[in-house]
């Protein structure tokens, strides 16, 4: 979550670990005698609290955004949610609202369809930046290859709908390939 970049200003460092044994997000308070906790509430939003020893209570000082884009599949497949646009839902490049009049008003419930018929021999991919990747259920992961090999593999498979690095840190590594419809995508303004 890009907003977590601000945690460094409040003396909290975090780490993402992914290996054969685990996939984990951890954080550590870098100031002695300060206690913090990270909770996911019943609505699915994260909140970070700090213990106040004087009042003997937890004070929430950060909450993940409650914008419309944070809900699961807040837009239809082949569209992305962007809080900086009106409406929030936008068809990804190469797709358009199935009903243009409906889409011009509010495409939250409007299906996005391909502008041209799929051609397995000539189609390619558009780069989407600052995006939360689509839902990964059914996605294929290969940790051994990089982005260029991932693209080559995806282009060879006609049912491939998208590809990405598995991890974008340190220049990117690994490969994720989507073969189903692209759903639950969000654009972030920063990073």
XYZ file of C-alpha atoms in Angstrom:
191
model
C 0.000 0.000 0.000
C 1.775 3.182 -1.149
C 0.565 5.179 1.887
C 2.789 2.956 4.057
C 5.813 4.886 2.711
C 4.960 7.518 5.353
C 5.599 4.987 8.147
C 9.315 5.746 7.902
C 8.509 9.231 9.257
C 7.011 7.681 12.411
C 9.926 5.326 13.097
C 8.405 2.139 11.692
C 10.240 -0.028 9.185
C 8.564 -2.881 7.337
C 9.617 -5.892 5.299
C 7.982 -8.254 2.807
C 9.314 -11.839 2.813
C 8.524 -14.440 0.177
C 10.229 -17.824 0.022
C 9.412 -21.567 -0.020
C 8.315 -21.562 3.618
C 6.367 -18.313 3.887
C 4.898 -15.165 2.457
C 4.906 -12.582 5.226
C 4.660 -8.876 5.920
C 6.415 -7.750 9.084
C 7.025 -4.386 10.674
C 9.248 -3.176 13.457
C 9.107 -0.064 15.626
C 12.564 1.509 15.618
C 11.996 3.653 18.722
C 12.655 1.928 22.089
C 9.713 1.481 24.506
C 7.090 2.292 21.858
C 4.516 -0.422 21.108
C 2.453 -0.639 17.942
C 0.028 -3.131 16.457
C -1.375 -3.645 12.978
C -4.931 -4.997 12.739
C -7.207 -5.811 9.836
C -10.745 -4.875 10.867
C -13.930 -6.695 9.880
C -14.367 -4.509 6.765
C -10.918 -5.533 5.511
C -9.122 -2.259 6.231
C -5.781 -2.106 8.010
C -5.231 0.121 11.005
C -2.003 0.818 12.827
C -2.256 1.761 16.515
C 0.284 2.916 19.054
C 0.047 2.175 22.786
C -0.391 5.240 24.998
C 0.956 4.224 28.445
C -0.427 7.356 30.139
C -4.025 6.598 29.113
C -3.525 2.804 28.967
C -5.144 2.559 25.541
C -4.367 2.011 21.877
C -4.553 5.103 19.642
C -5.155 4.575 15.916
C -2.781 6.830 13.997
C -2.987 5.293 10.519
C -5.840 3.629 8.661
C -5.775 2.265 5.130
C -7.840 4.382 2.817
C -11.570 3.743 2.892
C -12.039 4.919 -0.690
C -14.358 3.125 -3.071
C -11.336 1.568 -4.775
C -10.341 -0.514 -1.762
C -13.335 -2.835 -1.920
C -12.770 -6.164 -3.668
C -13.773 -5.939 -7.355
C -15.136 -2.418 -6.984
C -15.085 -2.256 -10.793
C -16.008 -4.795 -13.466
C -13.453 -7.094 -15.172
C -11.042 -5.405 -17.606
C -11.402 -2.086 -15.814
C -9.442 -0.413 -13.049
C -10.441 1.816 -10.164
C -8.840 5.260 -9.849
C -9.912 7.669 -7.089
C -8.569 10.580 -9.168
C -11.106 10.087 -11.972
C -14.850 10.534 -12.214
C -16.270 7.981 -12.416
C -13.726 5.891 -10.476
C -13.948 2.915 -12.858
C -12.152 3.077 -16.206
C -11.759 0.453 -18.918
C -8.133 -0.593 -19.425
C -6.499 0.401 -22.710
C -7.824 -1.717 -25.583
C -11.252 -2.076 -23.924
C -14.340 0.156 -23.963
C -17.677 0.266 -22.113
C -20.116 -2.242 -23.619
C -22.794 0.449 -23.557
C -21.084 3.830 -24.236
C -24.041 5.912 -22.972
C -24.075 4.012 -19.694
C -20.288 4.170 -19.434
C -20.225 7.916 -19.948
C -22.329 8.395 -16.807
C -20.952 5.769 -14.449
C -19.175 2.596 -15.500
C -19.031 1.040 -12.021
C -21.444 -1.624 -13.256
C -20.762 -1.343 -16.980
C -18.872 -4.232 -18.578
C -15.694 -3.408 -20.489
C -15.260 -5.280 -23.785
C -12.375 -5.584 -26.241
C -12.334 -2.882 -28.927
C -11.017 -5.358 -31.510
C -11.358 -9.089 -31.927
C -8.553 -11.147 -30.338
C -5.800 -12.126 -32.763
C -3.382 -14.644 -31.266
C -0.791 -13.976 -33.971
C -0.758 -10.171 -33.953
C -1.920 -8.880 -30.572
C 0.428 -7.558 -27.939
C 0.192 -5.917 -24.530
C -0.137 -2.377 -23.193
C 1.987 -1.377 -20.202
C -0.008 -0.303 -17.152
C 1.973 1.561 -14.500
C 1.272 2.317 -10.812
C -1.283 -0.488 -10.686
C -2.252 -3.022 -8.065
C -2.073 -6.329 -9.934
C -5.322 -8.122 -10.813
C -6.796 -10.903 -8.690
C -4.247 -13.740 -8.813
C -6.609 -16.698 -8.420
C -5.601 -19.038 -11.214
C -2.469 -17.041 -12.072
C 0.743 -18.902 -12.973
C 3.939 -18.001 -11.096
C 7.460 -18.817 -12.252
C 10.196 -17.470 -9.964
C 13.007 -18.581 -12.298
C 12.428 -16.209 -15.229
C 12.534 -12.435 -15.617
C 10.130 -9.990 -17.224
C 11.426 -10.368 -20.811
C 11.088 -14.174 -20.723
C 7.707 -13.725 -19.016
C 6.499 -11.544 -21.898
C 7.775 -14.045 -24.487
C 6.026 -16.909 -22.727
C 2.794 -14.940 -22.419
C 2.760 -13.930 -26.107
C 3.101 -17.615 -27.110
C -0.038 -18.552 -25.135
C -3.210 -17.215 -26.733
C -5.142 -17.427 -23.480
C -2.646 -15.162 -21.648
C -4.345 -11.913 -20.609
C -1.499 -10.211 -18.697
C 1.968 -10.682 -17.214
C 4.077 -8.975 -14.574
C 7.117 -9.287 -12.370
C 6.384 -11.300 -9.250
C 8.385 -8.839 -7.146
C 9.216 -5.304 -8.326
C 11.886 -4.649 -5.677
C 15.532 -4.423 -6.735
C 14.745 -4.061 -10.455
C 12.116 -6.820 -10.564
C 12.248 -10.599 -10.622
C 10.015 -13.578 -11.206
C 6.997 -13.892 -13.463
C 3.230 -13.898 -12.961
C 0.954 -14.809 -15.881
C -2.808 -14.299 -15.888
C -4.947 -16.493 -18.147
C -8.405 -15.502 -16.913
C -10.287 -12.220 -17.008
C -8.509 -9.335 -15.296
C -10.410 -8.207 -12.209
C -9.847 -6.136 -9.071
C -7.304 -3.707 -10.542
C -6.539 -0.329 -8.977
C -4.399 2.601 -10.125
C -2.344 4.404 -7.501
C -1.415 8.062 -7.936
C 2.045 7.507 -6.463
C 3.939 4.263 -6.828
